[in-house]
Short mmCIF file of C-alpha atoms in Angstrom, two decimals:
data_model
loop_
_atom_site.label_atom_id
_atom_site.label_comp_id
_atom_site.label_asym_id
_atom_site.label_seq_id
_atom_site.Cartn_x
_atom_site.Cartn_y
_atom_site.Cartn_z
CA MET J 192 49.99 14.69 -67.79
CA ILE J 193 53.37 15.70 -69.19
CA LEU J 194 56.42 13.50 -68.56
CA ASP J 195 60.48 14.44 -69.30
CA ALA J 196 62.41 11.80 -70.79
CA ASP J 197 65.71 13.91 -69.44
CA SER J 198 64.43 13.81 -65.69
CA ALA J 199 67.17 11.79 -64.06
CA ARG J 200 63.70 10.26 -62.37
CA PRO J 201 62.54 7.11 -64.38
CA LEU J 202 59.65 7.16 -66.51
CA TYR J 203 57.17 4.77 -64.07
CA LEU J 204 58.13 6.93 -61.03
CA GLN J 205 57.15 10.00 -62.95
CA LEU J 206 54.14 8.29 -64.02
CA TYR J 207 53.42 6.87 -60.76
CA ASP J 208 54.12 9.29 -58.85
CA GLY J 209 51.31 11.97 -60.83
CA LEU J 210 48.56 9.71 -61.64
CA ARG J 211 48.97 8.99 -57.31
CA GLN J 212 48.73 12.68 -57.23
CA MET J 213 45.87 12.93 -58.43
CA ILE J 214 44.08 10.29 -57.26
CA LEU J 215 44.60 11.75 -54.12
CA SER J 216 43.63 15.20 -54.89
CA GLY J 217 39.61 14.09 -56.72
CA ALA J 218 40.90 14.78 -60.26
CA ILE J 219 40.82 11.64 -61.12
CA PRO J 220 37.86 10.32 -59.06
CA GLY J 221 36.94 7.19 -57.20
CA GLY J 222 35.66 4.27 -59.57
CA THR J 223 37.36 5.86 -62.62
CA ARG J 224 38.52 3.31 -64.87
CA ILE J 225 41.34 3.56 -66.26
CA PRO J 226 42.72 3.29 -70.03
CA SER J 227 43.76 0.06 -71.19
CA SER J 228 48.12 -0.08 -71.18
CA ARG J 229 48.43 0.27 -74.58
CA VAL J 230 46.03 3.36 -75.09
CA LEU J 231 48.07 5.11 -71.97
CA SER J 232 51.63 4.21 -73.76
CA GLU J 233 50.64 5.14 -77.12
CA SER J 234 49.06 9.22 -75.67
CA LEU J 235 52.46 9.08 -73.50
CA GLY J 236 54.67 8.08 -75.95
CA VAL J 237 56.37 6.30 -73.89
CA SER J 238 56.20 2.07 -74.01
CA ARG J 239 54.04 -0.77 -72.53
CA PHE J 240 56.63 -2.01 -69.76
CA THR J 241 56.84 2.01 -68.10
CA VAL J 242 53.06 2.10 -67.63
CA VAL J 243 52.49 -1.58 -66.66
CA THR J 244 54.84 -1.30 -64.29
CA ALA J 245 54.10 2.12 -62.86
CA LEU J 246 50.03 0.02 -62.58
CA ASP J 247 51.46 -2.01 -61.51
CA GLN J 248 52.56 -0.95 -58.41
CA LEU J 249 49.74 1.73 -58.08
CA VAL J 250 47.23 -1.87 -58.30
CA ALA J 251 50.06 -3.47 -55.43
CA GLU J 252 49.98 0.36 -53.25
CA GLY J 253 45.64 -0.23 -53.56
CA TYR J 254 45.63 3.11 -55.28
CA LEU J 255 43.92 1.09 -58.47
CA ASN J 256 41.57 -2.15 -58.44
CA SER J 257 42.53 -4.14 -61.57
CA ALA J 258 39.81 -7.48 -62.14
CA ARG J 259 40.77 -9.41 -65.10
CA GLY J 260 38.30 -9.22 -67.69
CA SER J 261 36.78 -6.06 -66.84
CA GLY J 262 40.08 -3.25 -66.58
CA THR J 263 41.64 -1.59 -63.55
CA TYR J 264 39.70 1.46 -61.75
CA VAL J 265 40.31 3.48 -59.72
CA GLU J 266 39.34 3.18 -55.78
CA THR J 267 37.62 5.09 -54.15
CA VAL J 268 40.11 7.36 -51.61
CA PRO J 269 38.50 9.06 -47.88
CA ARG J 270 39.52 12.67 -48.35
CA ARG J 271 38.74 15.59 -45.67
CA ASP J 272 37.49 18.38 -46.46
CA ALA J 273 40.55 21.20 -45.06
CA GLY J 274 37.87 24.49 -44.52
CA LYS J 275 35.96 21.54 -41.58
CA SER J 276 39.20 19.20 -39.53
CA LYS J 277 38.67 19.79 -36.57
CA ALA J 278 43.29 18.71 -36.62
CA HIS J 279 43.79 22.37 -39.13
CA PRO J 280 40.60 24.72 -37.12
CA GLU J 281 40.89 28.19 -39.40
CA GLY J 282 43.53 30.06 -38.74
CA VAL J 283 45.74 28.38 -36.39
CA ALA J 284 48.94 28.02 -37.39
CA VAL J 285 50.53 23.98 -37.82
CA SER J 286 53.72 25.14 -36.17
CA ASP J 287 51.40 25.36 -33.70
CA ARG J 288 49.48 22.05 -33.64
CA PHE J 289 52.59 19.81 -33.33
CA GLU J 290 53.34 21.70 -30.09
CA LYS J 291 50.09 20.36 -28.79
CA LEU J 292 50.75 16.70 -29.33
CA VAL J 293 54.25 17.10 -27.67
CA SER J 294 54.70 15.23 -23.91
CA HIS J 295 54.82 16.89 -20.47
CA ARG J 296 58.41 15.22 -21.24
CA GLY J 297 59.15 15.86 -24.70
CA GLN J 298 58.82 19.84 -24.09
CA ALA J 299 61.03 18.81 -20.89
CA LEU J 300 63.52 18.13 -23.01
CA THR J 301 63.17 20.26 -25.97
CA TRP J 302 63.83 23.52 -24.30
CA ARG J 303 67.21 23.96 -25.86
CA ASN J 304 66.67 27.08 -29.13
CA SER J 305 69.82 29.37 -30.84
CA LEU J 306 71.61 30.77 -27.70
CA THR J 307 72.21 27.39 -26.08
CA LEU J 308 72.49 25.13 -28.91
CA ASN J 309 75.91 24.62 -29.04
CA ASP J 310 77.64 21.94 -31.20
CA GLY J 311 78.22 22.94 -34.14
CA SER J 312 80.71 26.02 -33.42
CA GLN J 313 84.93 24.97 -34.08
CA HIS J 314 86.35 27.31 -31.92
CA LEU J 315 87.30 27.99 -28.16
CA HIS J 316 84.74 25.57 -27.66
CA MET J 317 84.01 24.82 -23.99
CA ALA J 318 83.08 21.05 -23.96
CA THR J 319 84.63 19.41 -27.13
CA PRO J 320 88.39 17.86 -27.07
CA ASP J 321 90.37 17.55 -30.16
CA HIS J 322 89.53 14.60 -31.71
CA ARG J 323 92.81 14.84 -34.15
CA LEU J 324 94.31 13.95 -31.48
CA PHE J 325 92.44 10.53 -31.54
CA PRO J 326 94.81 7.86 -32.09
CA VAL J 327 93.04 6.60 -35.52
CA HIS J 328 96.45 4.04 -36.80
CA ILE J 329 96.12 2.29 -33.25
CA TRP J 330 92.34 2.63 -33.47
CA SER J 331 92.43 0.52 -36.71
CA GLN J 332 95.38 -1.49 -36.26
CA LEU J 333 92.55 -2.82 -32.73
CA THR J 334 89.63 -3.47 -34.69
CA LYS J 335 91.26 -5.68 -37.40
CA GLU J 336 92.54 -8.12 -35.05
CA VAL J 337 89.46 -7.96 -33.08
CA PHE J 338 87.65 -8.92 -36.49
CA ALA J 339 90.61 -11.29 -37.66
CA GLU J 340 90.05 -13.60 -35.31
CA GLY J 341 86.48 -14.33 -36.51
CA ASP J 342 84.63 -14.86 -33.77
CA PHE J 343 81.54 -13.47 -35.43
CA ARG J 344 79.10 -13.79 -31.78
CA ILE J 345 80.84 -9.97 -31.52
CA VAL J 346 78.11 -8.72 -33.82
CA ASN J 347 74.82 -9.84 -31.93
CA TYR J 348 73.53 -8.71 -28.60
CA ARG J 349 76.41 -9.37 -26.23
CA GLU J 350 75.06 -11.61 -22.51
CA ILE J 351 74.22 -8.40 -20.67
CA LEU J 352 73.77 -10.30 -17.40
CA ARG J 353 77.61 -11.14 -17.44
CA PRO J 354 80.28 -8.68 -17.27
CA SER J 355 81.63 -7.76 -20.48
CA LEU J 356 85.84 -7.75 -21.28
CA LEU J 357 85.13 -3.90 -21.22
CA GLU J 358 83.52 -4.16 -17.60
CA GLU J 359 86.37 -5.55 -16.10
CA GLN J 360 89.29 -3.74 -17.48
CA ILE J 361 87.32 -0.77 -16.32
CA ALA J 362 86.93 -2.04 -13.20
CA ARG J 363 91.27 -2.36 -12.57
CA HIS J 364 91.84 1.12 -14.96
CA ILE J 365 89.68 2.56 -11.97
CA ALA J 366 90.90 0.93 -9.05
CA VAL J 367 94.75 2.80 -10.56
CA SER J 368 93.54 6.14 -11.97
CA ARG J 369 90.63 7.51 -9.53
CA GLY J 370 90.89 4.83 -6.58
CA ILE J 371 87.71 3.23 -6.78
CA ARG J 372 87.58 0.04 -5.74
CA CYS J 373 85.05 -1.97 -7.48
CA GLU J 374 84.04 -5.68 -8.47
CA PRO J 375 83.54 -6.40 -13.04
CA GLU J 376 79.52 -6.98 -11.76
CA GLU J 377 79.47 -3.64 -10.20
CA VAL J 378 80.26 -2.30 -13.22
CA VAL J 379 77.75 -1.05 -16.96
CA THR J 380 78.73 0.17 -19.80
CA THR J 381 76.53 2.92 -21.03
CA LEU J 382 75.88 4.92 -24.60
CA GLY J 383 77.25 8.20 -22.52
CA ALA J 384 77.15 10.03 -19.67
CA HIS J 385 73.98 11.29 -20.82
CA HIS J 386 72.49 7.60 -21.27
CA ALA J 387 73.98 6.67 -17.66
CA VAL J 388 71.93 9.46 -16.00
CA ASN J 389 68.97 8.12 -18.19
CA LEU J 390 68.73 4.71 -17.28
CA LEU J 391 69.06 6.04 -13.72
CA ALA J 392 65.66 8.10 -13.60
CA GLU J 393 64.47 5.55 -15.17
CA LEU J 394 65.24 2.96 -12.64
CA LEU J 395 64.77 4.80 -9.63
CA LEU J 396 62.79 7.93 -10.19
CA ASP J 397 58.33 7.60 -9.57
CA PRO J 398 57.10 11.06 -11.14
CA GLY J 399 57.73 13.32 -7.83
CA ASP J 400 60.01 12.24 -6.61
CA THR J 401 62.65 15.09 -5.63
CA VAL J 402 66.16 15.28 -6.22
CA ALA J 403 68.82 17.74 -5.64
CA PHE J 404 71.20 19.13 -8.22
CA GLU J 405 73.62 21.54 -8.42
CA GLU J 406 72.07 25.62 -8.95
CA PRO J 407 73.90 26.21 -11.43
CA GLY J 408 74.40 22.87 -12.47
CA MET J 409 74.38 20.88 -16.33
CA ALA J 410 70.90 22.18 -17.78
CA ALA J 411 70.59 19.25 -20.64
CA ILE J 412 71.00 16.88 -17.61
CA ARG J 413 68.82 18.74 -15.07
CA SER J 414 66.10 18.31 -18.32
CA ILE J 415 66.60 14.72 -17.43
CA PHE J 416 65.17 14.61 -14.11
CA GLN J 417 62.47 16.77 -15.40
CA SER J 418 61.33 15.18 -18.13
CA TYR J 419 60.29 12.46 -15.22
CA GLY J 420 58.17 14.41 -13.86
CA SER J 421 60.66 14.93 -10.73
CA ARG J 422 61.26 17.66 -8.73
CA ILE J 423 63.67 19.72 -8.28
CA GLU J 424 65.51 21.38 -4.98
CA PRO J 425 68.04 22.79 -5.63
CA MET J 426 71.56 22.35 -4.43
CA HIS J 427 73.30 25.82 -4.04
CA VAL J 428 77.10 26.30 -5.33
CA ASP J 429 79.69 28.23 -2.36
CA ALA J 430 83.22 28.23 -2.44
CA SER J 431 83.52 24.34 -1.38
CA GLY J 432 81.24 23.39 -4.27
CA PRO J 433 77.30 21.86 -4.13
CA ASN J 434 75.94 22.78 -0.13
CA PRO J 435 73.57 19.89 0.79
CA HIS J 436 73.00 21.81 3.89
CA THR J 437 70.94 24.41 1.24
CA ILE J 438 68.30 21.63 0.59
CA ASP J 439 65.86 21.99 3.12
CA SER J 440 63.65 18.82 1.86
CA ARG J 441 64.66 15.82 3.80
CA ASP J 442 62.34 13.14 0.99
CA VAL J 443 65.16 13.15 -1.20
CA LYS J 444 65.58 10.34 -3.61
CA LEU J 445 68.79 11.18 -5.53
CA ALA J 446 71.00 13.93 -6.05
CA PHE J 447 73.43 14.70 -8.40
CA VAL J 448 76.92 16.27 -8.36
CA THR J 449 79.86 17.03 -9.95
CA ALA J 450 82.48 17.12 -7.69
CA ALA J 451 86.08 16.82 -9.13
CA LYS J 452 85.27 19.50 -11.96
CA GLN J 453 81.61 21.47 -10.85
CA GLN J 454 80.37 22.68 -13.81
CA PRO J 455 80.01 25.26 -14.33
CA MET J 456 81.93 26.86 -11.51
CA THR J 457 85.18 24.55 -11.94
CA ILE J 458 85.04 23.91 -7.97
CA ALA J 459 87.14 20.75 -7.08
CA MET J 460 84.97 20.09 -3.94
CA PRO J 461 87.16 19.62 -0.79
CA MET J 462 87.35 16.63 1.12
CA LYS J 463 85.42 18.29 3.95
CA ARG J 464 82.59 18.87 1.92
CA LYS J 465 82.98 15.38 0.62
CA LEU J 466 82.36 14.00 4.18
CA GLU J 467 79.72 16.18 4.60
CA MET J 468 77.75 14.79 0.94
CA LEU J 469 78.42 11.30 2.48
CA HIS J 470 76.85 12.05 5.63
CA TRP J 471 73.82 13.89 4.56
CA ALA J 472 72.99 10.86 1.82
CA ALA J 473 73.11 8.45 4.57
CA ASP J 474 70.48 10.31 6.82
CA ARG J 475 68.03 10.43 4.27
CA ASP J 476 68.87 7.88 2.35
CA THR J 477 69.82 9.08 -0.84
CA LEU J 478 71.92 8.14 -3.65
CA ILE J 479 74.21 10.83 -5.06
CA ILE J 480 75.04 10.21 -8.26
CA GLU J 481 78.57 11.72 -9.32
CA ASP J 482 79.27 12.56 -12.74
CA ASP J 483 83.30 12.77 -13.06
CA LEU J 484 83.38 14.65 -16.28
CA GLY J 485 86.90 16.30 -17.50
CA SER J 486 88.39 14.36 -14.21
CA GLU J 487 91.13 13.41 -16.05
CA PHE J 488 92.15 16.68 -16.75
CA ARG J 489 94.30 18.07 -14.49
CA TYR J 490 97.43 20.14 -14.70
CA GLN J 491 98.38 20.89 -11.75
CA GLY J 492 98.95 18.57 -9.20
CA GLY J 493 98.18 14.97 -8.92
CA PRO J 494 94.76 14.40 -9.62
CA ILE J 495 92.22 14.25 -7.09
CA PRO J 496 90.51 11.54 -5.14
CA PRO J 497 86.00 11.26 -6.59
CA LEU J 498 83.54 11.59 -3.97
CA LYS J 499 82.62 7.96 -4.79
CA ALA J 500 86.50 6.26 -4.13
CA LEU J 501 85.44 7.79 0.39
CA ASP J 502 82.11 5.62 -0.58
CA GLN J 503 82.17 3.05 2.36
CA ALA J 504 77.91 2.81 2.87
CA GLY J 505 76.87 1.94 -2.01
CA GLN J 506 75.81 5.90 -1.46
CA VAL J 507 77.68 6.87 -4.28
CA ILE J 508 76.42 6.14 -8.38
CA TYR J 509 79.88 7.07 -10.07
CA VAL J 510 79.76 7.67 -13.74
CA GLY J 511 82.34 8.10 -16.32
CA ALA J 512 82.46 8.04 -20.24
CA PHE J 513 85.34 8.34 -23.20
CA SER J 514 83.48 10.90 -24.67
CA MET J 515 86.42 13.53 -23.60
CA THR J 516 89.30 11.41 -23.57
CA LEU J 517 88.50 9.65 -26.79
CA LEU J 518 85.51 10.54 -29.33
CA GLN J 519 82.73 12.04 -28.21
CA SER J 520 80.46 9.79 -31.49
CA LEU J 521 81.90 6.45 -29.93
CA ARG J 522 78.66 7.07 -26.98
CA VAL J 523 80.28 4.92 -24.86
CA GLY J 524 80.07 5.51 -20.73
CA TYR J 525 79.66 4.02 -17.14
CA MET J 526 78.64 3.90 -14.22
CA ILE J 527 79.46 2.14 -11.42
CA MET J 528 77.32 1.08 -8.46
CA PRO J 529 76.05 -1.73 -5.79
CA ARG J 530 75.69 -5.34 -7.65
CA ALA J 531 72.26 -5.25 -6.98
CA LEU J 532 71.26 -2.44 -8.86
CA ALA J 533 73.64 -2.84 -11.57
CA GLU J 534 71.64 -6.49 -12.40
CA LYS J 535 68.13 -3.93 -12.17
CA CYS J 536 69.99 -1.93 -14.49
CA ARG J 537 71.87 -4.49 -16.38
CA ARG J 538 67.72 -5.89 -16.44
CA LEU J 539 66.52 -2.48 -18.05
CA ILE J 540 69.31 -2.22 -20.46
CA GLN J 541 67.79 -5.12 -22.08
CA VAL J 542 65.10 -4.39 -21.95
CA ARG J 543 65.22 -1.20 -23.01
CA TYR J 544 67.89 -1.08 -25.26
CA ARG J 545 69.99 -3.63 -25.55
CA ALA J 546 74.12 -2.82 -25.55
CA LEU J 547 76.56 -1.59 -27.05
CA PRO J 548 78.15 -2.56 -29.28
CA GLN J 549 80.63 -5.45 -28.93
CA PHE J 550 83.08 -4.78 -30.90
CA THR J 551 83.18 -1.13 -29.80
CA GLU J 552 83.44 -2.59 -26.34
CA GLN J 553 86.20 -5.24 -26.78
CA ILE J 554 88.25 -1.88 -28.81
CA VAL J 555 88.13 0.31 -25.80
CA ALA J 556 89.19 -3.03 -23.59
CA ARG J 557 91.94 -3.83 -25.67
CA LEU J 558 93.23 -0.25 -25.48
CA ILE J 559 93.10 0.27 -21.77
CA GLU J 560 94.62 -3.24 -21.09
CA ASP J 561 97.36 -2.87 -24.20
CA GLY J 562 98.44 0.28 -21.57
CA HIS J 563 97.30 3.05 -25.11
CA TYR J 564 94.91 5.01 -23.31
CA ALA J 565 96.80 5.64 -20.79
CA ARG J 566 99.62 6.41 -23.01
CA HIS J 567 97.19 8.46 -25.52
CA LEU J 568 95.69 10.11 -21.62
CA HIS J 569 99.04 11.54 -21.05
CA ARG J 570 99.35 12.70 -24.72
CA MET J 571 96.68 14.57 -24.05
CA ARG J 572 97.24 16.24 -20.97
CA ARG J 573 100.74 17.23 -22.02
CA ILE J 574 99.41 19.05 -25.20
CA TYR J 575 95.88 20.78 -23.30
CA ALA J 576 98.51 22.20 -20.31
CA LYS J 577 99.57 24.21 -23.07
CA ARG J 578 97.23 25.35 -24.62
CA GLN J 579 95.31 26.04 -21.30
CA ASN J 580 98.68 28.30 -20.98
CA ARG J 581 98.65 30.36 -24.33
CA LEU J 582 94.71 31.53 -23.67
CA LEU J 583 95.52 32.42 -19.62
CA GLN J 584 98.30 34.68 -21.47
CA ILE J 585 95.77 35.67 -23.68
CA LEU J 586 93.09 36.48 -21.43
CA ARG J 587 95.65 38.43 -18.72
CA SER J 588 96.76 40.19 -21.25
CA ASP J 589 94.87 41.06 -24.29
CA PHE J 590 91.80 40.68 -22.06
CA ALA J 591 93.13 42.67 -18.57
CA ASP J 592 89.96 45.27 -19.76
CA VAL J 593 87.22 42.71 -20.63
CA PHE J 594 87.48 40.13 -17.60
CA GLU J 595 89.07 39.64 -14.21
CA PRO J 596 91.68 37.57 -13.93
CA PRO J 597 91.05 33.84 -14.66
CA GLU J 598 91.59 31.14 -12.13
CA PHE J 599 92.07 27.49 -13.47
CA THR J 600 92.66 24.14 -12.16
CA ALA J 601 91.24 21.52 -14.52
CA GLY J 602 89.04 20.87 -17.62
CA PHE J 603 88.50 21.58 -20.85
CA TYR J 604 87.83 25.84 -20.34
CA ASN J 605 88.13 29.30 -18.18
CA LEU J 606 85.49 30.65 -16.22
CA CYS J 607 85.62 34.59 -16.81
CA TYR J 608 83.71 37.45 -15.11
CA TYR J 609 82.82 40.71 -16.90
CA ARG J 610 84.36 43.33 -15.33
CA ASP J 611 81.61 44.97 -17.57
CA GLN J 612 78.12 43.63 -15.59
CA SER J 613 76.19 46.16 -17.44
CA ILE J 614 77.34 44.17 -20.70
CA ASP J 615 74.48 42.83 -22.91
CA GLU J 616 75.74 39.06 -22.29
CA ASP J 617 72.65 37.99 -25.16
CA ALA J 618 74.40 40.01 -28.04
CA VAL J 619 78.17 38.66 -27.16
CA LEU J 620 77.18 35.37 -27.57
CA ILE J 621 75.15 35.56 -30.79
CA ARG J 622 78.18 37.81 -31.93
CA CYS J 623 79.94 34.24 -30.65
CA ARG J 624 77.99 32.02 -32.95
CA GLU J 625 78.41 34.24 -36.16
CA HIS J 626 81.71 33.81 -35.61
CA ASN J 627 82.16 30.14 -34.99
CA LEU J 628 83.50 30.62 -31.61
CA GLY J 629 82.24 27.74 -29.07
CA VAL J 630 81.80 29.63 -25.98
CA GLU J 631 78.88 30.18 -23.29
CA GLN J 632 77.60 32.02 -20.69
CA LEU J 633 77.40 31.16 -17.11
CA SER J 634 73.58 32.01 -17.03
CA TYR J 635 72.30 28.99 -19.28
CA TYR J 636 73.75 26.35 -16.62
CA PHE J 637 71.34 28.46 -14.39
CA ALA J 638 67.40 26.89 -13.76
CA ASN J 639 66.32 30.53 -14.41
CA ARG J 640 69.29 31.75 -17.03
CA LYS J 641 69.87 34.29 -14.77
CA SER J 642 73.58 34.57 -13.12
CA PRO J 643 74.10 36.48 -10.39
CA ARG J 644 77.17 38.10 -12.04
CA LYS J 645 77.61 37.53 -15.71
CA ALA J 646 80.34 35.39 -16.76
CA LEU J 647 81.71 34.15 -20.09
CA LEU J 648 83.25 29.99 -20.84
CA ILE J 649 86.08 30.43 -22.71
CA GLY J 650 87.32 26.84 -24.04
CA PHE J 651 90.93 25.78 -25.28
CA ALA J 652 91.18 21.83 -25.98
CA ALA J 653 90.27 21.31 -29.08
CA SER J 654 92.20 24.50 -30.77
CA ASN J 655 95.59 24.18 -30.95
CA GLU J 656 97.67 27.86 -29.76
CA ASP J 657 97.92 29.46 -33.50
CA GLU J 658 93.87 28.38 -33.57
CA ILE J 659 93.79 29.91 -29.60
CA GLU J 660 95.30 32.87 -30.66
CA PHE J 661 93.13 33.64 -33.89
CA ALA J 662 89.53 32.73 -32.18
CA THR J 663 91.01 35.01 -29.80
CA LYS J 664 90.99 38.00 -32.05
CA LEU J 665 87.41 37.08 -33.27
CA LEU J 666 85.71 36.71 -29.64
CA ARG J 667 87.70 40.08 -28.87
CA HIS J 668 85.64 41.32 -31.84
CA CYS J 669 82.62 40.29 -30.10
CA VAL J 670 82.87 41.47 -26.64
CA GLU J 671 83.66 44.56 -28.68
CA LEU J 672 79.87 45.90 -28.60
CA ARG J 673 80.07 49.82 -28.79
#
């Protein structure tokens, strides 16, 4: 055995590694007596302390057995003949073996591939805010204030069955900003919108239950319901948004909708359709999960009240999050639901997930309470509106031969239909990924990954106006496949 005195790894660990591998491989058979520490130190040219430290570790882990007065011996380590292993039959790749071990739920949640993963792209990302606008100074100041008060209970799990300060502030904020009247006991904080949907699926669904889901709709959310063994009934989107009358089944446990800005079709559900949706749900005793994604960013006219604001019978569970307005990595979201369900949900969180860190809740609550959050939103809307206008100008001029004139009302992206419907949209997306562009294709949102019309979703929020001009030049290169 050769030990490297110049290696950054200590000599005793090198000796430990070498002996351990020889024992596991069978190079040193079980029952073999290990030479004394003096003999080993002389033969290896290291100190006895190095040898004793390595041997003591191997004894502690069970590779060696040391008996006072009789020496140190190698334990017999069970080994399996790799050629006869049932776990590795001849000709079967290790990856295939592990693929078979993945559960049905795991398969449903790990479907994404290189074309559908869109987390690292920098420019024109269709679902990312500009984190450079985050009020770092204010957040830092509030953080110092919270810890300076010396109430170290905030580092523990909070009493989940009582409303937190953040849940109280959300109840006040949502009444003003979205027209939803609720009590703090009806608000449940979560680790974001996806966590909220997971909670609801776990709380409400049994395998085989029917979930009405927008078609097209958010694929990641669809996969959550599928992972719980739900039967997905497509609720087709028309000019007024998801249409409940396209659902044949009367036995629908849950319905998932994006009413303020349908994802991905960007349609704001009109009043008539909202009332139809509520009546349809009441008639079937169906609960509606309303994800209010992107509702804070409407640039033309005033905010549109969500479906929950019209709910008189407790049919709607409202899901919101701060990921688009603060930082995605904060993982702070919330639900508004009937009090009886909220209590059940709190108990589920207590058993399965505990709760949000109290200090995070405290800081976000004070951000709202002190008016910083409202001012931050106002600033973001003003900046994003300018970026949206610049992107629209470029799309309508430099891409007039590529896309139909895009329309826009709210959110972070434009839906752009290709004029040439024979275009290889996968090839376009691959080139966009190579150029670090975070666009997505419309077909991603359909259950069968096929869209009746090919289109590209092009974002603007995370890029300033100079970056938009730079990125659209790259985009132009990506769509010119010839």
